[in-house]
Amino acid sequence: MIRGIEFQRTYRLMNKNKITLSLVAALTLGMSANAMAAGFQLAEYSATGLGRAFAGEAAMADNASAQFRNPAMMTYLEGTQISTGAIYVDPNIDVEGEVTPHAANGNTTNQSYQSNAKDIANDAVIPNFYLSHQLNEKWVAGLAIATNYGMETELPSDFKGTQFGNEAMVKSVEINPNLAYKINDQFSIGGGVRYVMGEGHFGAVSSADIKHPLTGRIIIPTGTTLKYMEGDDTAWGWQLGTAWQINQDNRIGINYRSAVDFKLKGHAEGAAFKLAPGQKLNGSMALSLPATAELASYHQLTDKLAVHASFNWTDWSSFEKLEANIDTIGTVAIKEENWEDNYRLALGSTYQVDNKVTVRGGIAYDTSAVSDKNRTLTIPETDRLWLSTGVGYKWSQNLTLDAAFTYIFADDAPVNEPRSGIESDKASVPFGGTYQGKITGNVWLVGVQASYRF
């Protein structure tokens, strides 16, 4: 699933090659796409929003979690409120295809074999915590601790493609203090700073014995660590939002979240760096969490029924290529990506059954951040359809409990490597041949939330 090792010379001189660095970060940047949202983005910030497929989030103010999607919405919250919960994500992602091996004469062979892997994306629990406090009639302060980027994948040891990568992980935690101001009965604004902590590890191992083309001697045994890198960093970002209360029953919210730029620092090891087993080399890689924006609306149709909608944009087109800086090696071009901006449209509804029970529902369509032409095993990206439902129960005057369930249908997507005209793809062919196949999968999510008003 990860970009293969690049050779600077032909397979016949492989024993003299300098194997070019190819961090498996690309897998990290791809697999969460099928698991949750586009790229390596997560949408799962609250169970309340999950129940309506995160429709209308920048215009909603159910509880203190509202600030994570639009800090201006805190002006609709009274007193001091706390909201906390978690969402369990179970992605079921499979890779099915055929590998055509590479021959010693520099051409691919005529024989192909299956190379499949099932359930390669690990499940996860995504927690969250939110606090809002009304300072006076105009000002509200808040604190959000959550994440909207992360993933983890692992390929089985019998998968005949681990030379492209066998494991990858990215985790991030965001601490987000916010401040909101009510200009008048119609308009509110809000903003905050974002302190983001990120870490990741990436690795690849050989899936077959690699022999010298002349002597037949095994030079890279099966299971040899070809490359492994891990690193971490912290970075700052910001967000800014506004809300317009058109009238008593209709509201519009807009929010923008800046890009956050990491320089993941850590170490690298493996045969790809001509290192002995256990030997490590310091290095770093730039990784950006892209800017996002949301336009949302809320409409109270009757005393019991409200509908809401969201249009989301993520600046994935800023992700064109990966480069790394490794001590004693220098700057290395990892691969060309050519991602595209991602768009998401969500429609949802809220129905107040009585003074205690609220039911929610929603549907969303999430577009892929990569076209069929540029999809690779490192980026099993595809369009997704969300179906969500949820319920809220007012346990007491101050305590509300929420639960939600979502099922995501991921479109089957073709994947062919090497891609036409991409030199970094062609450089991988001598080591593992070509690959033709498809990505299939689905995801289900369950969330719970507790909100308390003081």
Coordinates of N, CA, C and O in Angstrom, one line a residue, residues 240-411:
L240 N -11.8 30.5 12.4 CA -12.6 31.7 12.4 C -14.0 31.3 11.9 O -14.1 30.7 10.8
G241 N -15.0 31.7 12.6 CA -16.4 31.5 12.2 C -17.3 32.6 12.4 O -17.0 33.5 13.2
T242 N -18.5 32.6 11.8 CA -19.5 33.6 12.0 C -20.9 32.9 11.8 O -21.0 31.9 11.2
A243 N -21.9 33.5 12.4 CA -23.2 33.0 12.3 C -24.2 34.2 12.1 O -24.0 35.3 12.6
W244 N -25.2 33.9 11.2 CA -26.2 34.9 10.9 C -27.6 34.3 11.2 O -28.0 33.4 10.5
Q245 N -28.3 34.9 12.2 CA -29.6 34.5 12.5 C -30.6 35.3 11.7 O -30.9 36.5 12.0
I246 N -31.0 34.8 10.5 CA -31.8 35.5 9.6 C -33.1 35.9 10.2 O -33.5 37.0 10.1
N247 N -33.7 35.0 10.8 CA -35.0 35.2 11.6 C -35.0 34.1 12.7 O -34.1 33.4 12.9
Q248 N -36.2 34.0 13.4 CA -36.3 33.1 14.5 C -36.1 31.7 14.0 O -35.6 30.8 14.8
D249 N -36.4 31.3 12.8 CA -36.4 29.9 12.4 C -35.3 29.6 11.4 O -35.2 28.4 11.0
N250 N -34.5 30.5 11.0 CA -33.5 30.2 9.9 C -32.1 30.8 10.3 O -32.1 32.0 10.7
R251 N -31.1 30.1 10.1 CA -29.7 30.5 10.5 C -28.7 30.0 9.5 O -28.8 28.9 9.0
I252 N -27.6 30.7 9.3 CA -26.5 30.3 8.4 C -25.2 30.5 9.2 O -25.0 31.4 10.0
G253 N -24.3 29.5 9.1 CA -23.0 29.5 9.8 C -21.9 29.3 8.8 O -22.1 28.5 7.8
I254 N -20.8 29.9 8.9 CA -19.6 29.7 8.1 C -18.4 29.6 9.0 O -18.2 30.3 10.0
N255 N -17.5 28.6 8.6 CA -16.3 28.4 9.4 C -15.1 28.1 8.5 O -15.3 27.5 7.5
Y256 N -14.0 28.6 8.9 CA -12.7 28.3 8.2 C -11.7 27.8 9.2 O -11.5 28.5 10.2
R257 N -11.0 26.7 8.8 CA -9.9 26.2 9.7 C -8.6 26.2 8.8 O -8.6 25.7 7.7
S258 N -7.6 26.8 9.4 CA -6.3 27.0 8.6 C -5.6 25.7 8.4 O -5.9 24.7 9.1
A259 N -4.6 25.7 7.5 CA -3.7 24.5 7.4 C -2.8 24.5 8.6 O -2.5 25.5 9.2
V260 N -2.4 23.3 8.9 CA -1.4 23.1 10.0 C -0.2 22.3 9.5 O -0.4 21.2 8.9
D261 N 1.0 22.9 9.6 CA 2.2 22.3 8.9 C 3.1 21.6 10.0 O 3.6 22.3 10.9
F262 N 3.3 20.3 9.8 CA 4.2 19.6 10.6 C 5.5 19.4 10.0 O 5.6 19.3 8.7
K263 N 6.5 19.2 10.8 CA 7.8 18.7 10.3 C 8.1 17.5 11.3 O 8.8 17.7 12.3
L264 N 7.7 16.3 10.9 CA 7.8 15.2 11.7 C 9.3 14.8 11.8 O 9.9 14.5 10.8
K265 N 9.8 14.8 13.0 CA 11.2 14.5 13.3 C 11.3 13.1 14.0 O 10.6 12.9 15.0
G266 N 12.2 12.3 13.6 CA 12.4 11.0 14.2 C 13.6 10.3 13.7 O 14.6 10.9 13.4
H267 N 13.5 9.0 13.4 CA 14.6 8.2 12.9 C 14.1 7.3 11.8 O 12.9 6.9 11.7
A268 N 15.0 6.9 11.0 CA 14.7 5.9 9.9 C 15.7 4.7 10.1 O 16.8 4.8 10.6
E269 N 15.3 3.5 9.6 CA 16.1 2.4 9.7 C 15.7 1.4 8.5 O 14.6 1.5 8.0
G270 N 16.6 0.5 8.2 CA 16.2 -0.5 7.2 C 17.2 -0.5 6.0 O 18.1 0.3 5.9
A271 N 17.1 -1.6 5.2 CA 18.0 -1.8 4.1 C 17.9 -0.7 3.1 O 18.8 -0.5 2.3
A272 N 16.8 0.0 3.0 CA 16.6 1.1 2.0 C 17.6 2.2 2.3 O 18.0 2.9 1.3
F273 N 18.1 2.3 3.5 CA 19.1 3.4 3.8 C 20.5 2.8 3.9 O 21.4 3.5 4.5
K274 N 20.7 1.5 3.5 CA 21.9 0.9 3.5 C 22.4 0.8 5.0 O 23.6 0.9 5.3
L275 N 21.5 0.5 5.9 CA 21.8 0.5 7.3 C 21.8 -1.0 7.8 O 21.0 -1.8 7.3
A276 N 22.7 -1.3 8.7 CA 22.7 -2.7 9.3 C 21.5 -2.8 10.2 O 20.9 -1.8 10.7
P277 N 21.0 -4.1 10.4 CA 19.9 -4.3 11.3 C 20.0 -3.6 12.7 O 21.1 -3.7 13.3
G278 N 19.0 -2.8 13.0 CA 19.1 -2.1 14.3 C 19.7 -0.7 14.2 O 19.6 0.1 15.1
Q279 N 20.5 -0.4 13.1 CA 21.1 0.9 13.0 C 20.0 1.9 12.6 O 19.2 1.6 11.8
K280 N 20.1 3.2 13.1 CA 19.1 4.2 12.9 C 19.8 5.4 12.3 O 20.9 5.7 12.5
L281 N 19.0 6.2 11.6 CA 19.4 7.4 10.9 C 18.4 8.5 11.2 O 17.2 8.3 10.9
N282 N 18.8 9.7 11.7 CA 17.8 10.7 12.0 C 17.3 11.3 10.7 O 18.0 11.4 9.7
G283 N 16.0 11.8 10.7 CA 15.4 12.4 9.5 C 14.1 13.1 9.9 O 13.7 13.1 11.0
S284 N 13.5 13.7 8.9 CA 12.3 14.4 9.0 C 11.5 14.5 7.7 O 12.1 14.3 6.7
M285 N 10.2 14.7 7.8 CA 9.3 14.8 6.7 C 8.3 15.8 6.9 O 7.7 15.9 8.0
A286 N 8.0 16.7 5.9 CA 7.0 17.7 6.0 C 5.6 17.1 5.8 O 5.5 16.2 4.9
L287 N 4.6 17.4 6.6 CA 3.3 16.9 6.5 C 2.3 18.0 6.8 O 2.4 18.5 7.9
S288 N 1.4 18.3 5.9 CA 0.5 19.4 6.2 C -0.9 18.8 6.3 O -1.4 18.0 5.6
L289 N -1.6 19.4 7.4 CA -3.1 19.1 7.5 C -3.8 20.3 6.8 O -3.6 21.4 7.2
P290 N -4.5 20.0 5.7 CA -5.0 21.1 4.8 C -6.1 22.0 5.4 O -6.7 21.6 6.4
A291 N -6.2 23.1 4.9 CA -7.3 24.1 5.3 C -8.6 23.5 4.9 O -8.8 22.8 3.9
T292 N -9.7 23.8 5.7 CA -11.0 23.4 5.4 C -12.0 24.6 5.6 O -11.7 25.5 6.3
A293 N -13.2 24.5 5.0 CA -14.2 25.5 5.2 C -15.6 24.8 5.1 O -15.7 23.8 4.5
E294 N -16.5 25.4 5.8 CA -17.9 24.9 5.8 C -18.9 26.0 5.8 O -18.8 27.0 6.4
L295 N -19.9 25.8 4.9 CA -21.1 26.6 4.8 C -22.3 25.8 5.3 O -22.6 24.7 4.7
A296 N -23.0 26.2 6.3 CA -24.1 25.4 6.8 C -25.3 26.2 7.1 O -25.3 27.5 7.2
S297 N -26.5 25.5 7.1 CA -27.8 26.2 7.4 C -28.6 25.4 8.3 O -28.5 24.2 8.4
Y298 N -29.5 26.1 9.0 CA -30.4 25.5 10.0 C -31.8 26.1 9.8 O -31.9 27.3 9.7
H299 N -32.8 25.2 9.7 CA -34.2 25.7 9.4 C -35.2 25.0 10.3 O -35.3 23.8 10.2
Q300 N -35.9 25.7 11.1 CA -36.9 25.2 12.0 C -38.2 25.2 11.2 O -38.9 26.3 11.1
L301 N -38.7 24.1 10.7 CA -39.9 24.0 9.9 C -41.2 24.1 10.7 O -42.2 24.7 10.4
T302 N -41.2 23.3 11.8 CA -42.3 23.3 12.8 C -41.8 23.3 14.2 O -40.6 23.4 14.4
D303 N -42.7 23.3 15.2 CA -42.2 23.2 16.5 C -41.4 22.0 16.8 O -40.5 22.0 17.7
K304 N -41.6 21.0 16.1 CA -40.9 19.7 16.3 C -39.8 19.4 15.3 O -38.8 18.7 15.7
L305 N -40.0 19.8 14.1 CA -39.1 19.4 13.0 C -38.2 20.5 12.5 O -38.6 21.6 12.2
A306 N -36.9 20.2 12.4 CA -35.9 21.1 11.9 C -35.0 20.3 10.8 O -34.8 19.1 11.0
V307 N -34.6 21.0 9.8 CA -33.7 20.4 8.8 C -32.5 21.3 8.7 O -32.5 22.5 9.0
H308 N -31.4 20.7 8.3 CA -30.1 21.4 8.2 C -29.2 20.8 7.1 O -29.4 19.7 6.7
A309 N -28.3 21.6 6.6 CA -27.4 21.2 5.5 C -26.1 21.8 5.7 O -25.9 22.8 6.3
S310 N -25.1 21.1 5.1 CA -23.7 21.5 5.1 C -23.0 21.3 3.7 O -23.3 20.3 3.0
F311 N -22.2 22.3 3.4 CA -21.3 22.1 2.2 C -19.9 22.3 2.7 O -19.6 23.4 3.2
N312 N -19.0 21.3 2.6 CA -17.7 21.3 3.1 C -16.7 21.3 2.0 O -16.9 20.6 1.0
W313 N -15.6 22.0 2.2 CA -14.5 22.0 1.2 C -13.1 21.7 2.0 O -12.9 22.3 3.1
T314 N -12.3 20.9 1.4 CA -10.9 20.7 2.0 C -9.9 20.9 0.9 O -10.0 20.4 -0.2
D315 N -8.9 21.6 1.2 CA -7.8 22.0 0.2 C -6.8 20.9 -0.1 O -5.6 21.1 0.1
W316 N -7.3 19.8 -0.5 CA -6.4 18.7 -0.8 C -5.5 18.9 -2.0 O -4.5 18.3 -2.2
S317 N -5.9 19.9 -2.9 CA -5.1 20.2 -4.1 C -3.7 20.8 -3.7 O -2.8 20.8 -4.6
S318 N -3.6 21.2 -2.5 CA -2.3 21.7 -2.0 C -1.3 20.6 -1.8 O -0.1 20.8 -1.7
F319 N -1.8 19.3 -1.8 CA -0.9 18.2 -1.6 C -0.5 17.6 -2.9 O -1.2 16.8 -3.5
E320 N 0.6 18.0 -3.4 CA 1.1 17.6 -4.8 C 2.2 16.6 -4.7 O 2.2 15.7 -5.6
K321 N 3.0 16.6 -3.7 CA 4.1 15.6 -3.7 C 4.6 15.5 -2.2 O 4.3 16.4 -1.4
L322 N 5.4 14.5 -2.0 CA 6.0 14.3 -0.7 C 7.5 14.3 -0.8 O 8.1 13.8 -1.8
E323 N 8.2 15.0 0.1 CA 9.6 15.1 0.2 C 10.1 14.9 1.6 O 9.4 15.2 2.5
A324 N 11.2 14.3 1.7 CA 11.8 14.0 3.1 C 13.3 14.5 3.1 O 13.9 14.6 2.1
N325 N 13.7 14.8 4.3 CA 15.1 15.1 4.5 C 15.7 14.2 5.5 O 15.3 14.1 6.7
I326 N 16.7 13.4 5.0 CA 17.3 12.3 5.8 C 18.8 12.7 6.0 O 19.5 13.0 5.1
D327 N 19.3 12.6 7.3 CA 20.7 12.9 7.6 C 21.6 12.0 6.7 O 21.3 10.8 6.6
T328 N 22.6 12.6 6.2 CA 23.7 12.1 5.3 C 23.2 11.7 3.9 O 23.9 11.4 3.1
I329 N 21.8 11.8 3.7 CA 21.3 11.6 2.4 C 20.8 12.9 1.8 O 21.0 13.1 0.6
G330 N 20.2 13.7 2.6 CA 19.6 15.0 2.1 C 18.2 14.9 1.7 O 17.5 14.0 2.1
T331 N 17.7 15.9 0.9 CA 16.3 16.0 0.5 C 16.1 14.9 -0.6 O 16.8 14.9 -1.6
V332 N 15.0 14.2 -0.4 CA 14.6 13.1 -1.3 C 13.2 13.3 -1.7 O 12.3 13.4 -0.9
A333 N 12.9 13.2 -3.0 CA 11.6 13.3 -3.5 C 10.9 11.9 -3.3 O 11.5 10.9 -3.9
I334 N 9.9 11.8 -2.6 CA 9.3 10.5 -2.3 C 8.4 10.1 -3.4 O 8.5 9.0 -4.0
K335 N 7.4 10.9 -3.7 CA 6.5 10.6 -4.8 C 5.6 11.7 -5.2 O 5.4 12.7 -4.4
E336 N 5.1 11.7 -6.4 CA 4.1 12.7 -6.9 C 2.7 12.2 -6.5 O 2.4 11.0 -6.7
E337 N 1.9 13.1 -6.0 CA 0.6 12.8 -5.5 C -0.6 13.3 -6.4 O -1.4 12.5 -6.8
N338 N -0.6 14.6 -6.7 CA -1.6 15.2 -7.6 C -3.0 15.0 -7.0 O -3.9 14.6 -7.8
W339 N -3.2 15.3 -5.7 CA -4.5 15.2 -5.1 C -5.4 16.4 -5.6 O -5.0 17.3 -6.2
E340 N -6.7 16.2 -5.4 CA -7.7 17.2 -5.8 C -8.5 17.7 -4.6 O -8.6 17.0 -3.6
D341 N -9.1 18.9 -4.7 CA -9.9 19.4 -3.6 C -11.1 18.4 -3.4 O -11.6 17.8 -4.3
N342 N -11.5 18.3 -2.1 CA -12.5 17.4 -1.7 C -13.8 18.2 -1.3 O -13.7 19.3 -0.7
Y343 N -15.0 17.7 -1.7 CA -16.2 18.3 -1.4 C -17.2 17.4 -0.7 O -17.2 16.2 -1.0
R344 N -17.9 17.9 0.3 CA -18.9 17.0 1.0 C -20.2 17.8 1.1 O -20.2 18.9 1.6
L345 N -21.3 17.1 0.8 CA -22.6 17.7 0.9 C -23.4 16.8 1.9 O -23.5 15.6 1.7
A346 N -24.0 17.4 2.9 CA -24.8 16.6 3.9 C -26.1 17.3 4.2 O -26.2 18.5 4.2
L347 N -27.2 16.4 4.3 CA -28.5 16.9 4.6 C -29.0 16.1 5.8 O -28.8 14.9 5.9
G348 N -29.6 16.8 6.8 CA -30.0 16.1 8.0 C -31.3 16.7 8.6 O -31.8 17.8 8.1
S349 N -31.8 16.1 9.6 CA -33.1 16.5 10.2 C -33.0 16.2 11.7 O -32.3 15.2 12.1
T350 N -33.8 17.0 12.5 CA -33.9 16.8 13.9 C -35.4 16.8 14.3 O -36.1 17.8 13.8
Y351 N -35.9 15.8 15.0 CA -37.3 15.8 15.3 C -37.4 15.7 16.9 O -36.9 14.7 17.5
Q352 N -38.1 16.6 17.5 CA -38.3 16.6 18.9 C -39.6 15.8 19.2 O -40.7 16.3 19.1
V353 N -39.4 14.6 19.6 CA -40.5 13.7 19.9 C -41.4 14.2 21.1 O -42.6 14.3 21.0
D354 N -40.7 14.5 22.2 CA -41.3 15.2 23.3 C -40.3 16.0 24.1 O -39.2 16.2 23.5
N355 N -40.6 16.3 25.3 CA -39.6 17.2 26.0 C -38.4 16.4 26.5 O -37.5 17.1 27.0
K356 N -38.3 15.1 26.2 CA -37.2 14.4 26.6 C -36.4 13.7 25.5 O -35.2 13.6 25.5
V357 N -37.1 13.3 24.4 CA -36.5 12.5 23.4 C -36.4 13.3 22.1 O -37.4 13.9 21.6
T358 N -35.2 13.3 21.5 CA -34.9 13.9 20.2 C -34.3 12.8 19.3 O -33.4 12.1 19.7
V359 N -34.8 12.7 18.1 CA -34.3 11.8 17.1 C -33.7 12.6 15.9 O -34.1 13.6 15.6
R360 N -32.6 12.0 15.3 CA -31.9 12.6 14.3 C -31.7 11.7 13.1 O -31.6 10.4 13.3
G361 N -31.5 12.2 11.9 CA -31.1 11.4 10.8 C -30.4 12.3 9.8 O -30.5 13.5 9.8
G362 N -29.6 11.6 8.9 CA -28.9 12.4 7.9 C -28.3 11.5 6.8 O -28.1 10.3 7.0
I363 N -28.0 12.2 5.7 CA -27.3 11.5 4.6 C -26.3 12.5 4.1 O -26.4 13.7 4.1
A364 N -25.1 11.9 3.6 CA -24.0 12.8 3.1 C -23.3 12.1 2.0 O -23.3 10.8 1.9
Y365 N -22.8 12.9 1.1 CA -22.0 12.3 0.0 C -20.6 13.0 0.1 O -20.5 14.2 0.0
D366 N -19.6 12.2 0.1 CA -18.2 12.6 0.3 C -17.4 12.3 -0.9 O -17.3 11.1 -1.3
T367 N -16.8 13.3 -1.6 CA -16.1 13.0 -2.9 C -14.7 12.6 -2.6 O -14.1 13.0 -1.6
S368 N -14.1 11.8 -3.5 CA -12.7 11.4 -3.3 C -11.7 12.5 -3.5 O -12.0 13.5 -4.3
A369 N -10.6 12.5 -2.9 CA -9.5 13.5 -3.1 C -8.6 13.1 -4.2 O -7.5 13.8 -4.3
V370 N -8.9 12.1 -4.9 CA -8.0 11.7 -6.0 C -8.8 11.1 -7.1 O -9.8 10.4 -6.9
S371 N -8.4 11.3 -8.4 CA -9.1 10.8 -9.5 C -8.7 9.4 -9.8 O -7.7 8.9 -9.3
D372 N -9.5 8.7 -10.7 CA -9.1 7.3 -11.1 C -7.7 7.3 -11.7 O -7.0 6.3 -11.5
K373 N -7.4 8.3 -12.4 CA -6.1 8.4 -13.1 C -4.9 8.3 -12.1 O -3.9 7.7 -12.3
N374 N -5.1 9.0 -11.0 CA -4.0 9.2 -10.0 C -4.1 8.3 -8.8 O -3.3 8.4 -7.9
R375 N -5.2 7.5 -8.7 CA -5.3 6.6 -7.5 C -4.2 5.5 -7.6 O -3.9 5.0 -8.6
T376 N -3.6 5.3 -6.4 CA -2.6 4.2 -6.3 C -2.9 3.4 -5.1 O -3.8 3.6 -4.3
L377 N -2.1 2.3 -4.9 CA -2.2 1.5 -3.7 C -2.0 2.3 -2.4 O -2.4 1.9 -1.4
T378 N -1.2 3.3 -2.6 CA -0.9 4.2 -1.4 C -2.1 5.1 -1.1 O -2.2 5.6 0.0
I379 N -3.0 5.2 -2.0 CA -4.2 6.1 -1.8 C -5.4 5.4 -2.3 O -5.9 5.7 -3.4
P380 N -6.0 4.5 -1.5 CA -7.2 3.8 -1.9 C -8.4 4.7 -1.7 O -9.4 4.4 -0.9
E381 N -8.4 5.9 -2.3 CA -9.5 6.9 -2.2 C -10.6 6.6 -3.1 O -10.4 6.2 -4.2
T382 N -11.8 6.9 -2.6 CA -13.0 6.6 -3.4 C -14.2 7.5 -2.8 O -14.1 7.9 -1.7
D383 N -15.2 7.7 -3.6 CA -16.4 8.4 -3.1 C -17.1 7.6 -2.0 O -17.1 6.4 -2.0
R384 N -17.8 8.3 -1.1 CA -18.5 7.6 0.0 C -19.9 8.2 0.2 O -20.1 9.4 0.1
L385 N -20.8 7.3 0.6 CA -22.2 7.7 0.9 C -22.4 7.4 2.4 O -22.2 6.2 2.8
W386 N -22.9 8.4 3.2 CA -23.1 8.2 4.6 C -24.6 8.1 4.8 O -25.4 8.9 4.3
L387 N -25.0 7.2 5.7 CA -26.4 7.1 6.2 C -26.3 7.1 7.7 O -25.6 6.2 8.3
S388 N -27.0 8.0 8.4 CA -26.8 8.2 9.9 C -28.1 8.3 10.6 O -29.1 8.8 10.0
T389 N -28.1 7.9 11.8 CA -29.3 8.1 12.7 C -28.8 8.2 14.1 O -27.7 7.7 14.5
G390 N -29.6 8.9 14.9 CA -29.2 9.1 16.3 C -30.4 9.5 17.2 O -31.5 9.8 16.7
V391 N -30.1 9.5 18.5 CA -31.2 9.8 19.4 C -30.5 10.6 20.6 O -29.4 10.3 21.0
G392 N -31.3 11.5 21.1 CA -30.9 12.2 22.3 C -31.9 12.1 23.4 O -33.1 12.1 23.1
Y393 N -31.5 11.9 24.7 CA -32.4 11.7 25.8 C -32.1 12.7 26.9 O -30.9 12.7 27.4
K394 N -33.0 13.5 27.2 CA -32.8 14.5 28.3 C -33.1 13.8 29.7 O -34.2 13.7 30.1
W395 N -32.0 13.4 30.3 CA -32.1 12.6 31.5 C -32.6 13.5 32.6 O -33.4 13.0 33.5
S396 N -32.2 14.7 32.7 CA -32.6 15.6 33.7 C -32.6 17.0 33.1 O -32.3 17.2 31.9
Q397 N -32.9 18.0 33.9 CA -32.9 19.4 33.4 C -31.5 19.8 32.9 O -31.4 20.6 32.0
N398 N -30.5 19.2 33.5 CA -29.1 19.6 33.2 C -28.3 18.6 32.3 O -27.4 18.9 31.7
L399 N -28.7 17.3 32.4 CA -28.0 16.3 31.7 C -28.7 15.7 30.5 O -29.9 15.3 30.6
T400 N -28.0 15.7 29.4 CA -28.5 15.1 28.1 C -27.5 14.0 27.6 O -26.3 14.2 27.6
L401 N -28.1 12.9 27.2 CA -27.3 11.8 26.7 C -27.6 11.6 25.2 O -28.8 11.6 24.8
D402 N -26.6 11.3 24.4 CA -26.8 11.1 22.9 C -26.1 9.9 22.5 O -25.0 9.5 23.0
A403 N -26.7 9.2 21.5 CA -26.1 8.1 20.8 C -26.4 8.1 19.3 O -27.4 8.7 18.9
A404 N -25.5 7.6 18.5 CA -25.7 7.7 17.1 C -25.0 6.5 16.4 O -24.1 5.9 16.9
F405 N -25.5 6.2 15.2 CA -24.9 5.1 14.4 C -24.9 5.6 12.9 O -25.8 6.2 12.4
T406 N -23.8 5.2 12.2 CA -23.6 5.6 10.8 C -23.0 4.4 10.1 O -22.1 3.7 10.6
Y407 N -23.5 4.2 8.9 CA -22.9 3.2 7.9 C -22.5 4.0 6.7 O -23.2 4.8 6.1
I408 N -21.3 3.7 6.3 CA -20.7 4.3 5.1 C -20.5 3.3 4.0 O -19.8 2.3 4.2
F409 N -21.1 3.6 2.8 CA -20.8 2.8 1.6 C -19.7 3.4 0.8 O -19.8 4.6 0.4
A410 N -18.6 2.7 0.6 CA -17.5 3.2 -0.2 C -17.6 2.6 -1.6 O -17.7 1.4 -1.7
D411 N -17.5 3.4 -2.6 CA -17.5 2.9 -4.0 C -16.3 2.0 -4.3 O -15.2 2.4 -3.8

